[in-house]
Short mmCIF file of C-alpha atoms in Angstrom, two decimals:
data_model
loop_
_atom_site.label_atom_id
_atom_site.label_comp_id
_atom_site.label_asym_id
_atom_site.label_seq_id
_atom_site.Cartn_x
_atom_site.Cartn_y
_atom_site.Cartn_z
CA MET E 1008 -0.27 0.02 0.12
CA ALA E 1009 1.17 3.87 -0.58
CA LEU E 1010 -0.25 6.68 0.92
CA VAL E 1011 -0.73 9.01 -1.93
CA LEU E 1012 1.03 12.67 -0.85
CA SER E 1013 0.30 16.21 -1.99
CA GLY E 1014 2.60 19.13 -2.78
CA ASN E 1015 2.95 20.13 0.69
CA GLY E 1016 3.23 16.52 1.49
CA THR E 1017 0.24 16.02 3.36
CA VAL E 1018 -1.53 12.35 3.08
CA THR E 1019 -4.19 12.76 0.48
CA GLY E 1020 -6.09 9.18 0.41
CA PHE E 1021 -4.00 5.50 -0.33
CA VAL E 1022 -3.26 3.97 -3.41
CA GLY E 1023 -3.40 -0.20 -3.11
CA GLY E 1024 -3.82 -1.74 -0.14
CA VAL E 1025 -7.28 -3.78 1.45
CA MET E 1026 -9.38 -0.28 0.89
CA GLN E 1027 -12.33 -1.87 3.29
CA VAL E 1028 -13.51 -5.39 4.44
CA VAL E 1029 -17.14 -6.67 5.02
CA GLN E 1030 -18.12 -10.73 5.77
CA ALA E 1031 -21.19 -12.46 6.00
CA VAL E 1032 -21.16 -15.82 8.67
CA LEU E 1033 -23.94 -19.03 8.76
CA THR E 1034 -24.55 -20.26 12.46
CA GLY E 1035 -27.19 -21.64 12.21
CA GLN E 1036 -27.95 -24.59 9.73
CA GLN E 1037 -30.07 -25.21 6.27
CA SER E 1038 -31.12 -27.56 4.89
CA SER E 1039 -32.12 -27.51 0.88
CA THR E 1040 -33.84 -30.47 -1.11
CA ALA E 1041 -33.00 -27.46 -4.45
CA ALA E 1042 -30.98 -30.61 -6.37
CA ASN E 1043 -30.37 -31.34 -10.79
CA GLY E 1044 -31.35 -28.18 -11.49
CA THR E 1045 -31.51 -24.91 -9.33
CA PHE E 1046 -29.31 -22.81 -7.43
CA THR E 1047 -30.93 -22.28 -3.89
CA ASP E 1048 -29.49 -18.77 -2.63
CA ILE E 1049 -27.58 -19.97 0.87
CA THR E 1050 -29.26 -17.95 4.46
CA ASN E 1051 -26.83 -15.36 5.35
CA LEU E 1052 -24.49 -15.84 3.18
CA THR E 1053 -25.04 -12.75 1.50
CA LEU E 1054 -23.00 -9.92 2.13
CA ASN E 1055 -22.93 -5.77 0.29
CA ILE E 1056 -20.18 -3.63 -0.17
CA THR E 1057 -19.69 -0.35 -2.34
CA PRO E 1058 -16.39 0.45 -4.44
CA THR E 1059 -14.50 3.54 -3.73
CA ALA E 1060 -13.16 3.32 -7.10
CA SER E 1061 -14.67 2.10 -10.25
CA SER E 1062 -11.09 1.00 -10.92
CA ASN E 1063 -10.30 -0.81 -7.56
CA LYS E 1064 -11.12 -5.19 -7.14
CA ILE E 1065 -13.00 -7.34 -5.00
CA PHE E 1066 -11.54 -10.14 -3.89
CA LEU E 1067 -14.13 -12.98 -2.56
CA ILE E 1068 -13.43 -15.72 -0.57
CA ALA E 1069 -16.25 -18.81 0.90
CA LEU E 1070 -15.88 -21.21 3.42
CA VAL E 1071 -18.84 -23.07 3.29
CA HIS E 1072 -19.04 -26.37 5.57
CA PHE E 1073 -21.48 -29.35 4.47
CA GLY E 1074 -23.19 -32.53 4.67
CA GLY E 1075 -26.44 -34.39 3.04
CA ASP E 1076 -27.24 -38.37 2.31
CA TRP E 1077 -24.30 -39.64 0.23
CA TRP E 1078 -26.43 -42.31 -1.01
CA TYR E 1079 -27.72 -40.39 -3.28
CA LEU E 1080 -26.50 -36.96 -3.54
CA ASN E 1081 -23.88 -37.49 -6.64
CA GLY E 1082 -22.22 -33.97 -5.70
CA MET E 1083 -22.81 -30.14 -4.69
CA GLY E 1084 -21.58 -27.71 -5.65
CA PHE E 1085 -20.97 -23.16 -5.01
CA ARG E 1086 -20.82 -20.47 -7.03
CA PHE E 1087 -20.32 -16.70 -5.85
CA MET E 1088 -23.10 -14.08 -7.19
CA ARG E 1089 -22.20 -10.73 -7.75
CA ASP E 1090 -26.26 -8.66 -7.98
CA SER E 1091 -28.00 -11.04 -10.87
CA THR E 1092 -24.89 -12.55 -12.46
CA ALA E 1093 -22.44 -15.30 -11.50
CA VAL E 1094 -19.32 -14.58 -11.38
CA GLY E 1095 -15.76 -17.00 -11.70
CA ILE E 1096 -17.54 -19.83 -13.00
CA GLY E 1097 -16.36 -22.37 -15.62
CA THR E 1098 -17.80 -21.65 -19.02
CA THR E 1099 -17.02 -24.83 -20.90
CA GLY E 1100 -18.20 -28.29 -19.89
CA SER E 1101 -20.95 -30.72 -19.88
CA SER E 1102 -21.11 -32.27 -16.04
CA PRO E 1103 -24.53 -30.22 -13.44
CA PHE E 1104 -21.01 -29.08 -12.11
CA SER E 1105 -19.76 -26.91 -14.57
CA ALA E 1106 -20.31 -23.66 -14.10
CA TYR E 1107 -19.31 -22.79 -10.66
CA ASN E 1108 -16.58 -22.48 -8.09
CA ALA E 1109 -15.82 -24.93 -6.05
CA ALA E 1110 -17.35 -28.40 -6.46
CA PHE E 1111 -16.90 -31.56 -4.56
CA MET E 1112 -18.08 -35.34 -6.14
CA THR E 1113 -18.98 -38.07 -3.39
CA THR E 1114 -19.40 -41.61 -3.40
CA GLU E 1115 -21.55 -43.62 -1.45
CA VAL E 1116 -18.98 -44.93 1.26
CA ILE E 1117 -18.90 -41.19 3.15
CA SER E 1118 -19.76 -41.55 6.46
CA ASP E 1119 -23.72 -39.37 6.43
CA ARG E 1120 -21.77 -38.15 10.40
CA CYS E 1121 -18.89 -36.47 8.42
CA VAL E 1122 -19.41 -32.80 7.52
CA ARG E 1123 -17.43 -31.95 3.85
CA SER E 1124 -16.05 -28.02 3.92
CA THR E 1125 -15.01 -26.13 0.39
CA THR E 1126 -13.36 -23.16 0.18
CA SER E 1127 -13.59 -21.17 -2.54
CA SER E 1128 -12.03 -17.80 -3.75
CA PHE E 1129 -12.39 -15.20 -6.79
CA LEU E 1130 -10.95 -11.57 -7.55
CA ASP E 1131 -14.13 -10.05 -9.13
CA SER E 1132 -14.05 -6.49 -11.58
CA PRO E 1133 -17.01 -4.73 -10.91
CA SER E 1134 -16.03 -1.89 -12.34
CA THR E 1135 -18.28 0.83 -10.26
CA THR E 1136 -19.23 2.53 -7.54
CA SER E 1137 -22.24 1.75 -6.50
CA GLN E 1138 -22.98 -0.97 -3.72
CA ILE E 1139 -22.79 -4.59 -4.44
CA THR E 1140 -24.15 -8.02 -3.05
CA TYR E 1141 -22.74 -10.50 -3.76
CA LYS E 1142 -23.34 -14.24 -2.44
CA VAL E 1143 -22.96 -17.50 -1.92
CA GLN E 1144 -25.29 -20.24 -3.65
CA MET E 1145 -25.15 -23.77 -3.75
CA LYS E 1146 -26.74 -27.14 -5.82
CA SER E 1147 -27.02 -30.17 -5.33
CA SER E 1148 -27.18 -33.22 -8.05
CA ALA E 1149 -29.12 -36.58 -6.96
CA ARG E 1150 -27.94 -40.11 -8.33
CA THR E 1151 -31.31 -41.03 -9.32
CA SER E 1152 -34.49 -38.88 -10.26
CA ALA E 1153 -36.75 -40.51 -7.83
CA GLY E 1154 -36.90 -37.50 -5.68
CA SER E 1155 -34.44 -34.70 -4.55
CA TYR E 1156 -32.18 -35.79 -1.61
CA PRO E 1157 -31.39 -32.59 1.02
CA LEU E 1158 -27.88 -30.75 0.55
CA LYS E 1159 -26.92 -29.70 4.56
CA ILE E 1160 -24.92 -26.71 5.44
CA ASN E 1161 -23.29 -26.31 8.96
CA SER E 1162 -24.41 -29.64 9.64
CA ASP E 1163 -24.00 -33.48 9.11
CA ASN E 1164 -27.10 -36.05 7.29
CA ASP E 1165 -26.99 -37.90 10.45
CA ASP E 1166 -28.35 -35.76 12.94
CA GLY E 1167 -27.11 -32.24 12.93
CA ARG E 1168 -25.28 -32.33 16.02
CA ASP E 1169 -22.36 -30.97 13.92
CA ASN E 1170 -22.73 -26.75 13.73
CA PRO E 1171 -19.54 -25.59 12.32
CA ILE E 1172 -20.10 -21.61 10.80
CA SER E 1173 -20.12 -20.37 6.93
CA THR E 1174 -18.66 -17.40 5.19
CA LEU E 1175 -18.23 -15.02 3.17
CA THR E 1176 -15.54 -12.13 3.47
CA ALA E 1177 -14.86 -9.59 0.27
CA TYR E 1178 -11.99 -7.42 0.38
CA GLU E 1179 -12.35 -4.05 -2.02
CA ILE E 1180 -8.42 -4.30 -3.50
CA GLY E 1181 -7.21 -0.92 -4.21
CA ALA E 1182 -5.87 -0.22 -7.78
#
């Protein structure tokens, strides 16, 4: 980070570095049966940030803890949204998880009592000084078409005794 000095030697601002940090935290549990094609917002993993300059970037980091019925769930994925636009996602591929920031594939040998974790990051260039809403969405993919099986956030599938926290953090990085 560098200080900007005026002609008389007084500090007039900062150039570069972290300008601000905003964090959203989910301390409770959430369950979603949105499987095979539907994205669902993860409750409380939504934040607002207003960049101080249009040339600045927003560095996003999400940590999500999750569980599910591993016999029926083939996998799950998570993505960042900037307002109504998915950011930092793949643009090719044909799997259900080709348009994600983070994906987790599984097999039935994993215990239902396990809580899994995934972390994803992305450096976004929103090019605005207007307020932006960032959020994390989830989607699961079931092995069968017989129904939807819940993906649980901050919980295992078996009894919900585990309760870690999930977070979304946005850092405004000065240009």
